[in-house]
Short mmCIF file of C-alpha atoms and ligand atoms in Angstrom, two decimals:
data_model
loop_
_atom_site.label_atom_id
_atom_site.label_comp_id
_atom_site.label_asym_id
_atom_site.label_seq_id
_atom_site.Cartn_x
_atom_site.Cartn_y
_atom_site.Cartn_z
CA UNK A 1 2.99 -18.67 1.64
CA UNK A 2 5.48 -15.92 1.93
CA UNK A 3 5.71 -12.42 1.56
CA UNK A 4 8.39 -10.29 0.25
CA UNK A 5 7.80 -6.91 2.39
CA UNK A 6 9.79 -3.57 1.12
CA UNK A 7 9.77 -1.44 4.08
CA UNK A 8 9.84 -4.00 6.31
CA UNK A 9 10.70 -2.10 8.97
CA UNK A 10 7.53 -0.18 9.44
CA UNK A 11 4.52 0.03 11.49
CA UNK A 12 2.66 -1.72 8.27
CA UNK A 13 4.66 -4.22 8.02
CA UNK A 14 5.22 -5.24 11.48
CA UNK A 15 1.68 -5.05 12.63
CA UNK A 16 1.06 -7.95 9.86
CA UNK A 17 3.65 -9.58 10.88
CA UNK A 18 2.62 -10.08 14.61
CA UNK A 19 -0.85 -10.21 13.46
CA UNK A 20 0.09 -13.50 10.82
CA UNK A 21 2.26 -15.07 13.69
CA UNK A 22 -0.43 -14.35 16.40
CA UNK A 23 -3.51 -15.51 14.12
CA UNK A 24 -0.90 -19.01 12.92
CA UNK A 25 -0.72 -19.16 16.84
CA UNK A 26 -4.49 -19.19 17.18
CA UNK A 27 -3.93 -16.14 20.18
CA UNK A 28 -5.49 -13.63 17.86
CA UNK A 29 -8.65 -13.33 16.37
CA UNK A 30 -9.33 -13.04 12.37
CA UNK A 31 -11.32 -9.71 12.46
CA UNK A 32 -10.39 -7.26 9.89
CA UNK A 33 -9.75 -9.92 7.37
CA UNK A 34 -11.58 -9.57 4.15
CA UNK A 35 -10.39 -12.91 3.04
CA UNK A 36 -11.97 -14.63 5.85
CA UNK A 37 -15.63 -13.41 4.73
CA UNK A 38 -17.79 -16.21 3.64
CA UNK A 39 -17.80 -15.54 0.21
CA UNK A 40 -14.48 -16.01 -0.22
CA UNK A 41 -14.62 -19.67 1.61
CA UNK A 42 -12.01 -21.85 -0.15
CA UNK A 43 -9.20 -19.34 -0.17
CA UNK A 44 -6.92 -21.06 2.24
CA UNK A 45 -6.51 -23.82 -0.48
CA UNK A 46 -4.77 -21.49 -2.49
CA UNK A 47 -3.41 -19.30 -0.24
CA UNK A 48 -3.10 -20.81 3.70
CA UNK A 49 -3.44 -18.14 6.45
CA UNK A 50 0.44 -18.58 7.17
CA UNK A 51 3.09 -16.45 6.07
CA UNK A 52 6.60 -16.15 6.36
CA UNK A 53 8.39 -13.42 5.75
CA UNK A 54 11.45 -11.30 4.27
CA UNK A 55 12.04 -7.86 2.60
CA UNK A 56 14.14 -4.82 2.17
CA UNK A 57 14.90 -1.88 4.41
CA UNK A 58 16.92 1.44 4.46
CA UNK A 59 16.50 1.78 8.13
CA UNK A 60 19.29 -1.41 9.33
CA UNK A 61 17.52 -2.46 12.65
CA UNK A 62 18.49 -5.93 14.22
CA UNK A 63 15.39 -7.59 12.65
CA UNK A 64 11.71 -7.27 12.58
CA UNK A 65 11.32 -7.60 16.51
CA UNK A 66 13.72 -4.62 17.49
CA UNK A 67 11.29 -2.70 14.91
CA UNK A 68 7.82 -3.86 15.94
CA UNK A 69 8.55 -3.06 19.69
CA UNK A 70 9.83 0.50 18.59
CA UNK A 71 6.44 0.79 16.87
CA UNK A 72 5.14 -0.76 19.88
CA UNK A 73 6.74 1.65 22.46
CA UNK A 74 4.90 4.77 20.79
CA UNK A 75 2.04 3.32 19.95
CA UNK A 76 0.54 0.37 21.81
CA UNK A 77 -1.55 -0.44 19.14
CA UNK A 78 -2.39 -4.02 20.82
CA UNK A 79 -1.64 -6.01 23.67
CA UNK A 80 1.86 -6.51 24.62
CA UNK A 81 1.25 -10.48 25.28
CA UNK A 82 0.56 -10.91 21.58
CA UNK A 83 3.99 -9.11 20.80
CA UNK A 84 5.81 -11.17 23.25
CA UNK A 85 4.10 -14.33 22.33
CA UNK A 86 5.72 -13.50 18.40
CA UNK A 87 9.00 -12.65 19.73
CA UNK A 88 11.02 -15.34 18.27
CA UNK A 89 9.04 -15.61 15.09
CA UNK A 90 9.71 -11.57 14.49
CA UNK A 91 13.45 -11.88 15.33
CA UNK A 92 13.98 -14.31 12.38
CA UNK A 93 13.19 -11.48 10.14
CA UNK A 94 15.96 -9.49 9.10
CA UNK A 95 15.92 -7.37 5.95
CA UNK A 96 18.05 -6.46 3.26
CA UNK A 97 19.55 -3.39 2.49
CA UNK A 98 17.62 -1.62 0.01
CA UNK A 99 17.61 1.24 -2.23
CA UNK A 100 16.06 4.73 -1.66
CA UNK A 101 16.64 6.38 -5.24
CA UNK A 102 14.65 9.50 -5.34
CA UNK A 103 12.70 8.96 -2.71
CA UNK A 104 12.82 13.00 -1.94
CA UNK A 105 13.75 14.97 0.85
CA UNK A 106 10.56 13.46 3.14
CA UNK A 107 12.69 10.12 4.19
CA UNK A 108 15.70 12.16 5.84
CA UNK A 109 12.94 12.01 8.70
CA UNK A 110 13.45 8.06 9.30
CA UNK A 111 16.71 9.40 10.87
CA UNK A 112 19.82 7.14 9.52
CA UNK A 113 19.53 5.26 6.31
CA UNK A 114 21.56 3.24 4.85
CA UNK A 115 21.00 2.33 0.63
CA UNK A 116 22.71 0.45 -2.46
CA UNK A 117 23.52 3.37 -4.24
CA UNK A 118 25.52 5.12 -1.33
CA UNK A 119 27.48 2.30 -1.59
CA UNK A 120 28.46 3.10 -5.18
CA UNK A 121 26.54 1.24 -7.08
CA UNK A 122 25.17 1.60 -10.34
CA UNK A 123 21.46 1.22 -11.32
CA UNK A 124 22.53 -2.42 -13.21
CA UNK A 125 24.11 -3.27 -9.64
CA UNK A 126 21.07 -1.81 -7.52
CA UNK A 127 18.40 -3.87 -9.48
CA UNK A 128 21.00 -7.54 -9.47
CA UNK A 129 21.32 -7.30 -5.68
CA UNK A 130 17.50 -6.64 -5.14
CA UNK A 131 16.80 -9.63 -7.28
CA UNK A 132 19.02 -11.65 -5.67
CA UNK A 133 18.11 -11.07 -2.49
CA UNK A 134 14.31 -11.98 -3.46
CA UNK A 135 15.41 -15.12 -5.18
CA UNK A 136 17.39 -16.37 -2.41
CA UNK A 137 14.23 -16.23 -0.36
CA UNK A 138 11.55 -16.71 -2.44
CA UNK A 139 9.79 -19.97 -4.27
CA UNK A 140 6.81 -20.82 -6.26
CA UNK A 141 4.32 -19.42 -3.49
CA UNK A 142 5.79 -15.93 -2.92
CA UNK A 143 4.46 -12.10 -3.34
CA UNK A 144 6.26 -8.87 -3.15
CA UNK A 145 4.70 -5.72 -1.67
CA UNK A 146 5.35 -2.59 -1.38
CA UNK A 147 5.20 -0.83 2.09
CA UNK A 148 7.68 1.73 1.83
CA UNK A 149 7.78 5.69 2.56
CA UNK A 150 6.09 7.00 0.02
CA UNK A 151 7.88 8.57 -3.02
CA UNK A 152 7.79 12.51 -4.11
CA UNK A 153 6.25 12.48 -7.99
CA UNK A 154 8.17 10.37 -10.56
CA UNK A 155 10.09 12.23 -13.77
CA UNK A 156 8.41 10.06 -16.01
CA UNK A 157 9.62 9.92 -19.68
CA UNK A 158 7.68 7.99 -22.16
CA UNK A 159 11.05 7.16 -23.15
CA UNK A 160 12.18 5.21 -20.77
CA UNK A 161 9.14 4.19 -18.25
CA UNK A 162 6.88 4.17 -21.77
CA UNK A 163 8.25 0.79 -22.62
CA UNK A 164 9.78 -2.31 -21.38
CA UNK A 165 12.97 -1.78 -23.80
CA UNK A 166 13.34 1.92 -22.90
CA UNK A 167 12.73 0.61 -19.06
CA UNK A 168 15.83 -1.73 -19.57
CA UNK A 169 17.36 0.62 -21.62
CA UNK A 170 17.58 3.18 -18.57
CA UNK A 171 18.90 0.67 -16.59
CA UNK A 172 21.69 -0.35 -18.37
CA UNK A 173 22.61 3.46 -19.41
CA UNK A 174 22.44 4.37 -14.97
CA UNK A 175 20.07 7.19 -15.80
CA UNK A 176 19.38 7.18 -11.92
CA UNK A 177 17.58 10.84 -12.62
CA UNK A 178 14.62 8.49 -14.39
CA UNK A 179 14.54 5.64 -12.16
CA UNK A 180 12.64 5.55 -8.11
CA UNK A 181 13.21 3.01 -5.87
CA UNK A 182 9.41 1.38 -5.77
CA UNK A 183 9.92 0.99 -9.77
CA UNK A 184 13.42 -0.88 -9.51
CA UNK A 185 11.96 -3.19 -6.92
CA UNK A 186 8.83 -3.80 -8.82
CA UNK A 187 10.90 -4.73 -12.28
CA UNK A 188 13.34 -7.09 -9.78
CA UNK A 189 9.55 -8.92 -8.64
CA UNK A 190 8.01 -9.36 -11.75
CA UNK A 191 10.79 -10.36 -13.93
CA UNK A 192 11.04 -13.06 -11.46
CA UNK A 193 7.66 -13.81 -11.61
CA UNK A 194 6.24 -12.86 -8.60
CA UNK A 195 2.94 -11.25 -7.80
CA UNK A 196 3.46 -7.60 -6.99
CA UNK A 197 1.35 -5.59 -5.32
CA UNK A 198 1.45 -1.75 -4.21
CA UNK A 199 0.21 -0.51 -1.12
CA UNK A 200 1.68 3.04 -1.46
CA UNK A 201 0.97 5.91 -3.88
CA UNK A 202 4.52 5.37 -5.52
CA UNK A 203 4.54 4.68 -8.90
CA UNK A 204 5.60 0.79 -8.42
CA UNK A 205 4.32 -1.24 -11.21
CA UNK A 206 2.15 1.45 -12.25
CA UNK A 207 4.17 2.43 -15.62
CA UNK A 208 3.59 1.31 -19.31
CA UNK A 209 7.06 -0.80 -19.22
CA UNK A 210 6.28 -2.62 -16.34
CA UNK A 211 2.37 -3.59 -17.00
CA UNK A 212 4.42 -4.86 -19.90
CA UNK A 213 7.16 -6.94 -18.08
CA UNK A 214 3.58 -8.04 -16.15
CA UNK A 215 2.10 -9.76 -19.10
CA UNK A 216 4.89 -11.01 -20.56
CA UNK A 217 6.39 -13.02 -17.41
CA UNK A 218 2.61 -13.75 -17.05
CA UNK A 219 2.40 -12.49 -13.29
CA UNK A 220 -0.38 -10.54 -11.63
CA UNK A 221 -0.26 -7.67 -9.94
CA UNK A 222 -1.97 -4.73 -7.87
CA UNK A 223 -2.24 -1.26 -6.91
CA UNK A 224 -1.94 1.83 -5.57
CA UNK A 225 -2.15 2.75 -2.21
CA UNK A 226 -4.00 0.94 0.43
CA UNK A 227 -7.47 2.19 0.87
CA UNK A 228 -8.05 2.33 4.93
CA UNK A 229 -9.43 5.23 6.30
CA UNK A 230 -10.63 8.31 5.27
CA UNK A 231 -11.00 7.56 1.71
CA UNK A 232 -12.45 4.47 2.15
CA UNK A 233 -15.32 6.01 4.22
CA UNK A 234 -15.26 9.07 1.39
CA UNK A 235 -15.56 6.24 -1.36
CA UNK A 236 -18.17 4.78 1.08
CA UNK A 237 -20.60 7.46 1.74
CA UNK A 238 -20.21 9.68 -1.82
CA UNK A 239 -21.89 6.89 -3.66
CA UNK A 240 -25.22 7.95 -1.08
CA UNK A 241 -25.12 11.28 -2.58
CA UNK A 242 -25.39 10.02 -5.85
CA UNK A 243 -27.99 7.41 -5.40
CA UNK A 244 -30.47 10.26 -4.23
CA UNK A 245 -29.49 12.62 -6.89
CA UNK A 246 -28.14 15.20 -4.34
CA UNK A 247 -24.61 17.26 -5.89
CA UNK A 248 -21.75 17.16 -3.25
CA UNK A 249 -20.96 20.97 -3.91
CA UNK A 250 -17.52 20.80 -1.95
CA UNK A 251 -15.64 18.30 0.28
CA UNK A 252 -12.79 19.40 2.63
CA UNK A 253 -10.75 16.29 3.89
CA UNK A 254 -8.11 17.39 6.38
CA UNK A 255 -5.71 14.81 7.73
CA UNK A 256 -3.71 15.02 10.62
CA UNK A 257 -1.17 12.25 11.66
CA UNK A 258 2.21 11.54 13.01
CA UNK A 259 4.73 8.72 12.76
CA UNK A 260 7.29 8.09 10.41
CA UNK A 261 4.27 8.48 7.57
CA UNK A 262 3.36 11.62 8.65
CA UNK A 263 7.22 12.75 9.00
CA UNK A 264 8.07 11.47 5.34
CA UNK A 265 4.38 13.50 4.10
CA UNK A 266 5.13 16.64 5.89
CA UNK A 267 7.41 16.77 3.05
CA UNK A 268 6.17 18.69 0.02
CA UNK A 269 7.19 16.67 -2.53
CA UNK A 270 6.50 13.37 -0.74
CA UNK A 271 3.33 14.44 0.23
CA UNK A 272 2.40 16.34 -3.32
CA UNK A 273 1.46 11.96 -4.63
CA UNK A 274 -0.40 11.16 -1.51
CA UNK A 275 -3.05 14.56 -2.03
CA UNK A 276 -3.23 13.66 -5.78
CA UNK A 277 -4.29 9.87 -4.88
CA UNK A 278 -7.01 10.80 -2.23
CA UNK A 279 -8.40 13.74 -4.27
CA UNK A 280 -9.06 12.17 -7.71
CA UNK A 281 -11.35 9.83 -6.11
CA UNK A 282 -14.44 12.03 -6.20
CA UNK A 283 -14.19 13.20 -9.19
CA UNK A 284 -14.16 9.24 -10.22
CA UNK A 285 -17.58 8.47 -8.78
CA UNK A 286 -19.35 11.25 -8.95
CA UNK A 287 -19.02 11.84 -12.75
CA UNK A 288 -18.05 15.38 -11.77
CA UNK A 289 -15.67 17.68 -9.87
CA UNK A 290 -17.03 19.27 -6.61
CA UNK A 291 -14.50 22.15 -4.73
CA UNK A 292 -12.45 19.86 -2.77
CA UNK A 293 -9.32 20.74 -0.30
CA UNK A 294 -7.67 17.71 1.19
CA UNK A 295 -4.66 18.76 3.36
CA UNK A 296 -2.33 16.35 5.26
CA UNK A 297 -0.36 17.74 7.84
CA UNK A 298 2.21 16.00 10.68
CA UNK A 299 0.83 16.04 13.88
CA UNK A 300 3.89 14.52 16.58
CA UNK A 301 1.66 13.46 19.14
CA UNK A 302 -1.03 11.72 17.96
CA UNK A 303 1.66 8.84 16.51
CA UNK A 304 -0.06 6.25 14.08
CA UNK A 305 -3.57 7.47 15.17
CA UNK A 306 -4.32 9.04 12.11
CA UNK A 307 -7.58 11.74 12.66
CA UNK A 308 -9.20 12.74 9.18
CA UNK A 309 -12.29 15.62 9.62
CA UNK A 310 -14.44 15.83 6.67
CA UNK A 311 -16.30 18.86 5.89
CA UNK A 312 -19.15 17.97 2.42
CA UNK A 313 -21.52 20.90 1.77
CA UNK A 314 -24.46 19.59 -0.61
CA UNK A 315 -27.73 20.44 -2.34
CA UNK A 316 -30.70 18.72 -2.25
CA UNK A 317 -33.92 19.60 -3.23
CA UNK A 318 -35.00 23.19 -4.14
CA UNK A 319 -31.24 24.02 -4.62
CA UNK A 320 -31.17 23.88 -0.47
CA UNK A 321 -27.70 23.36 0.40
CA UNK A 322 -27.21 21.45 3.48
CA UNK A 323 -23.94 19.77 5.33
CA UNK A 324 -22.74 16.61 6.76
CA UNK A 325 -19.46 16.17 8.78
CA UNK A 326 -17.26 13.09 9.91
CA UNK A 327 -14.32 12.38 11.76
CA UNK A 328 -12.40 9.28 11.37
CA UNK A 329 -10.34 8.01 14.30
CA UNK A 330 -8.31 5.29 13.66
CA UNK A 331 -5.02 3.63 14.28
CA UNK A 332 -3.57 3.37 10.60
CA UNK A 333 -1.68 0.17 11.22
CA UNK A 334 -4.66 -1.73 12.13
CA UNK A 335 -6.51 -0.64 9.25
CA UNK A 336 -4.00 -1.02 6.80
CA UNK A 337 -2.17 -4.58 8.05
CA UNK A 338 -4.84 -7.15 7.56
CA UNK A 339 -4.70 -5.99 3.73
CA UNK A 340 -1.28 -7.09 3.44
CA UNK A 341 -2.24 -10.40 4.25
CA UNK A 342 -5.75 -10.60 2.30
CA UNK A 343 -3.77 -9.43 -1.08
CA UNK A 344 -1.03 -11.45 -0.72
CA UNK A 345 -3.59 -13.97 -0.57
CA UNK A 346 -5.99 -12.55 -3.20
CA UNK A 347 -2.50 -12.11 -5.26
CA UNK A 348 -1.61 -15.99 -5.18
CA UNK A 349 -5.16 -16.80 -5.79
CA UNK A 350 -4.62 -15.30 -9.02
CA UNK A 351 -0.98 -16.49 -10.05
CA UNK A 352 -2.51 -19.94 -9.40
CA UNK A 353 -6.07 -19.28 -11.47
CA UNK A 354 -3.68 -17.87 -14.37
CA UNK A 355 -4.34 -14.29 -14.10
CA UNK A 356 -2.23 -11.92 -15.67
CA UNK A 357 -1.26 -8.51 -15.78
CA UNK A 358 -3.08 -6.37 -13.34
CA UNK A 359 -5.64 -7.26 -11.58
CA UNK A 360 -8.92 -4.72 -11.71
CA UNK A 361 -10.91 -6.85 -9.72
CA UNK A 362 -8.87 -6.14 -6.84
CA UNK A 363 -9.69 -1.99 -6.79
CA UNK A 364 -11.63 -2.57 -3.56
CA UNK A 365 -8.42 -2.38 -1.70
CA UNK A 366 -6.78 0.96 -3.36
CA UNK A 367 -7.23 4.45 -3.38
CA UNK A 368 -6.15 4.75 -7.10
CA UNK A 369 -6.71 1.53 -8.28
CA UNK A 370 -5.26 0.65 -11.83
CA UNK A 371 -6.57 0.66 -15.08
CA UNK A 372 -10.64 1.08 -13.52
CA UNK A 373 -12.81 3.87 -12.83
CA UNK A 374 -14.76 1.30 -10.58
CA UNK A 375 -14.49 4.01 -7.11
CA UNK A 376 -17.20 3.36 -5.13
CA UNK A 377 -16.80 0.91 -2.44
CA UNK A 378 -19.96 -1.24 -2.88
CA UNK A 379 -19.21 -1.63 -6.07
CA UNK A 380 -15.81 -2.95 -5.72
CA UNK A 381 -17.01 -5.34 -3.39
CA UNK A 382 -19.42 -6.72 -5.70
CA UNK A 383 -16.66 -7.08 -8.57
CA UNK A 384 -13.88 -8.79 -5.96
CA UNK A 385 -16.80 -11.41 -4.85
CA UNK A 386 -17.82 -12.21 -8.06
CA UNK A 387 -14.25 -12.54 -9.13
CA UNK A 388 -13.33 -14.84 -6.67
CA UNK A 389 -16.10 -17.08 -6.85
CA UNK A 390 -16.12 -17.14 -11.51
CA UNK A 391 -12.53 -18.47 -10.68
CA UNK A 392 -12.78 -20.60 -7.64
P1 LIG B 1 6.38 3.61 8.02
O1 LIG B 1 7.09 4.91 7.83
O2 LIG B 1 6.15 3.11 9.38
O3 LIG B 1 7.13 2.45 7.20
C1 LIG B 1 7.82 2.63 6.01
C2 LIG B 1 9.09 1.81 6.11
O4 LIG B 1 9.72 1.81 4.84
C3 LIG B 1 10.11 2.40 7.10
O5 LIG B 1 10.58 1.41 7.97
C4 LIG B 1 11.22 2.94 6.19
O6 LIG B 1 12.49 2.86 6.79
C5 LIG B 1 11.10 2.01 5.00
N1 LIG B 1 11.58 2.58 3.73
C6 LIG B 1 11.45 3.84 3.28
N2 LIG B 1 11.92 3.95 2.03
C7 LIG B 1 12.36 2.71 1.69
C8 LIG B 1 12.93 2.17 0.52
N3 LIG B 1 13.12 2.93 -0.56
N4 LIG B 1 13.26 0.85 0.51
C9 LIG B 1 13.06 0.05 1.60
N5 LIG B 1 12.49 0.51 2.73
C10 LIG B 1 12.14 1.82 2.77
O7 LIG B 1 5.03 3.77 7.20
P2 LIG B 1 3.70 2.89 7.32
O8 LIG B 1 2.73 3.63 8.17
O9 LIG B 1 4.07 1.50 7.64
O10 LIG B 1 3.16 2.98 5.83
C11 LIG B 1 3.83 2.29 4.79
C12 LIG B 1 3.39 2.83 3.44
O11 LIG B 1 2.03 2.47 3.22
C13 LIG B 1 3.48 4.35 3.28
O12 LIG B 1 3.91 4.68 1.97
C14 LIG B 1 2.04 4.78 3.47
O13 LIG B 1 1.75 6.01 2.84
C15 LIG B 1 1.32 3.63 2.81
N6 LIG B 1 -0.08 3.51 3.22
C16 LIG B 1 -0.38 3.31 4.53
C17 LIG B 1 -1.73 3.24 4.91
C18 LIG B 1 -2.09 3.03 6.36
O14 LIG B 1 -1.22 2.93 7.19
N7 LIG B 1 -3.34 2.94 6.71
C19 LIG B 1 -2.73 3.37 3.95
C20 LIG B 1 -2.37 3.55 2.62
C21 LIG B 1 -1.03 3.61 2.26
#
């Protein structure tokens, strides 16, 4: 199958792409692959454990080599045999130029970009040379996700993200002030069909008009924001409170990573959509709203290995209040790139089975997933398994 990457320049990205190319190469092992869990047996008849790939960038490297061994040079987040042993695969991957349209101030740390519109070209002209650029590479067996920087808050208007014809409507009328890059790319995927899905907190497909473009080409889709570390083991552990009928009183999160994801959320307004996705999530499970801080904050050194402390005062018994603490130490990439490949695959599944619209049943892989309240983690699980095997 293939997949349609935007931001296929990043550490993401190219840490599924050598991972795909090392696995098809039988060098790698499949560990960290949901899709390769034995209740999901079957999958690869839908959706084979090979993957090419394509996608946009605003950062105009050579191809997706040059960019995996810059990724590599900071962060030597696996062997350098499996990178070498990929080589030629990676350098066949070169990306499109893309768009960055209000993607806020955070992305003038990726150093020089280079987009549609600073070309000169209008909205009408961005979206027609991101669809043609998908269409020349993709075919019946194709996804599109997104993997880019993450985007400052949208100015939604129920005018024109409220509807499909007021979606078009903006379009046509280059009201760039309304429009962000993640939406323009997710309108170009699904009116061509494809499965979308959106690993980032940007808005994506997440409006009215485009859950509407989403039933009406008949696609499915997915989102938002990948679900890797600290709030999966939040979303993990919370749910223990609650079975025992103990009340999480407060929980402070603090984050601390560097990389180009911690450059672009050192930015306020960049960072302002990350904080809202992680901190709604308690709220979610627990049925109420303990004092919660979660703070993300750019740390140079520490590079992709993202370091989360979590701080959860709670009561038991007797009103006692008591405390728990965890630190999660973990090399974001890692987490985060064998998801790519299981929704991509989870994503085809569907198109095939004839599912439409979004996809709830695939929550257990996003911080804020769409249209459910289903949070905790167990849960989610339960509802992807017995998805997968009602349709398979
Ligand atoms: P990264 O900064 O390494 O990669 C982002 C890439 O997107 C860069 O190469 C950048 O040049 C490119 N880009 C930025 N804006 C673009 C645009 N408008 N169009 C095309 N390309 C664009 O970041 P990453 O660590 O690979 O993370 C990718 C995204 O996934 C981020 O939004 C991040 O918040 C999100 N995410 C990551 C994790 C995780 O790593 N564990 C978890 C959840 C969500």
């Amino acid at each position: 199958m293939k997949i349609w990457v935007i931001g296929a320049y990043g550490i993401v990205s190219t840490t599924a792409m050598v991972g795909a190319k090392a696995i098809a190469k039988e060098i790698a092992p499949r560990t960290g692959l949901v899709s390769e869990l034995p209740p999901f047996r079957g999958i690869d008849k839908y959706a084979p454990l090979e993957f090419e790939f394509g996608g946009h960038e605003v950062r105009m490297l050579k191809n997706a080599f040059e960019a995996a061994e810059e990724h590599w040079e900071l962060n030597r987040h696996f062997e350098r045999d499996l990178l070498d042993a990929v080589k030629e695969d990676l350098e066949k991957i070169v990306a499109n130029k893309g768009t960055a349209l209000n993607c806020g101030t955070g992305i003038q740390g990726l150093g020089k970009i280079e987009t549609l519109e600073d070309d000169g070209l209008t909205l009408k002209e961005i979206v027609n040379r991101i669809t043609e650029d998908i269409k020349r590479f993709a075919d019946d067996e194709t996804v599109v996700i997104n993997l880019a920087s993450t985007e400052p808050l949208p100015n939604l208007s129920e005018e024109y993200h409220g509807t499909l014809e007021g979606f078009e409507r903006m379009i046509d009328e280059n009201k760039k002030e309304y429009a962000s890059a993640s939406m323009l790319y997710a309108y170009a995927a699904l009116k061509l069909g494809l499965p979308y899905a959106n690993f980032t907190p940007s808005p994506g497909s997440a409006i009215p008009a485009l859950k509407e473009l989403a039933e009406k080409m008949g696609v499915p889709h997915a989102g938002n924001d990948g679900k890797t570390g600290e709030t999966l083991v939040k979303t993990t552990l919370a749910p223990m409170f609650a079975y025992r009928n103990m009340e999480v009183v407060g929980w402070m999160s603090y984050n601390i990573l560097g990389d180009y994801d911690g450059k672009v959320l050192s930015a306020r307004d960049n960072k302002e959509s990350k904080v809202l996705s992680k901190d709604k999530v308690l709220e979610k499970m627990l049925g109420y709203s303990p004092y919660s801080i979660t703070e993300i904050q750019y740390f140079p050194s520490l590079v992709d290995n993202k370091t989360a402390f979590d701080f959860i005062h709670f009561k038991g018994f007797l009103g006692r209040l008591m405390k728990f603490y965890f630190i999660w130490d973990a090399i974001d990439a890692i987490v985060a790139a064998p998801l790519i490949l299981d929704i991509a695959r989870f994503l085809l599944f569907a198109k095939k089975k004839g599912v439409k619209g979004v996809v709830k049943e695939m929550a257990f892989f996003f911080k804020s997933p769409m249209d459910t309240n289903v949070i905790n983690t167990h849960e989610q699980f339960e509802v992807l398994k017995k998805w997968y095997s009602k349709l398979s």
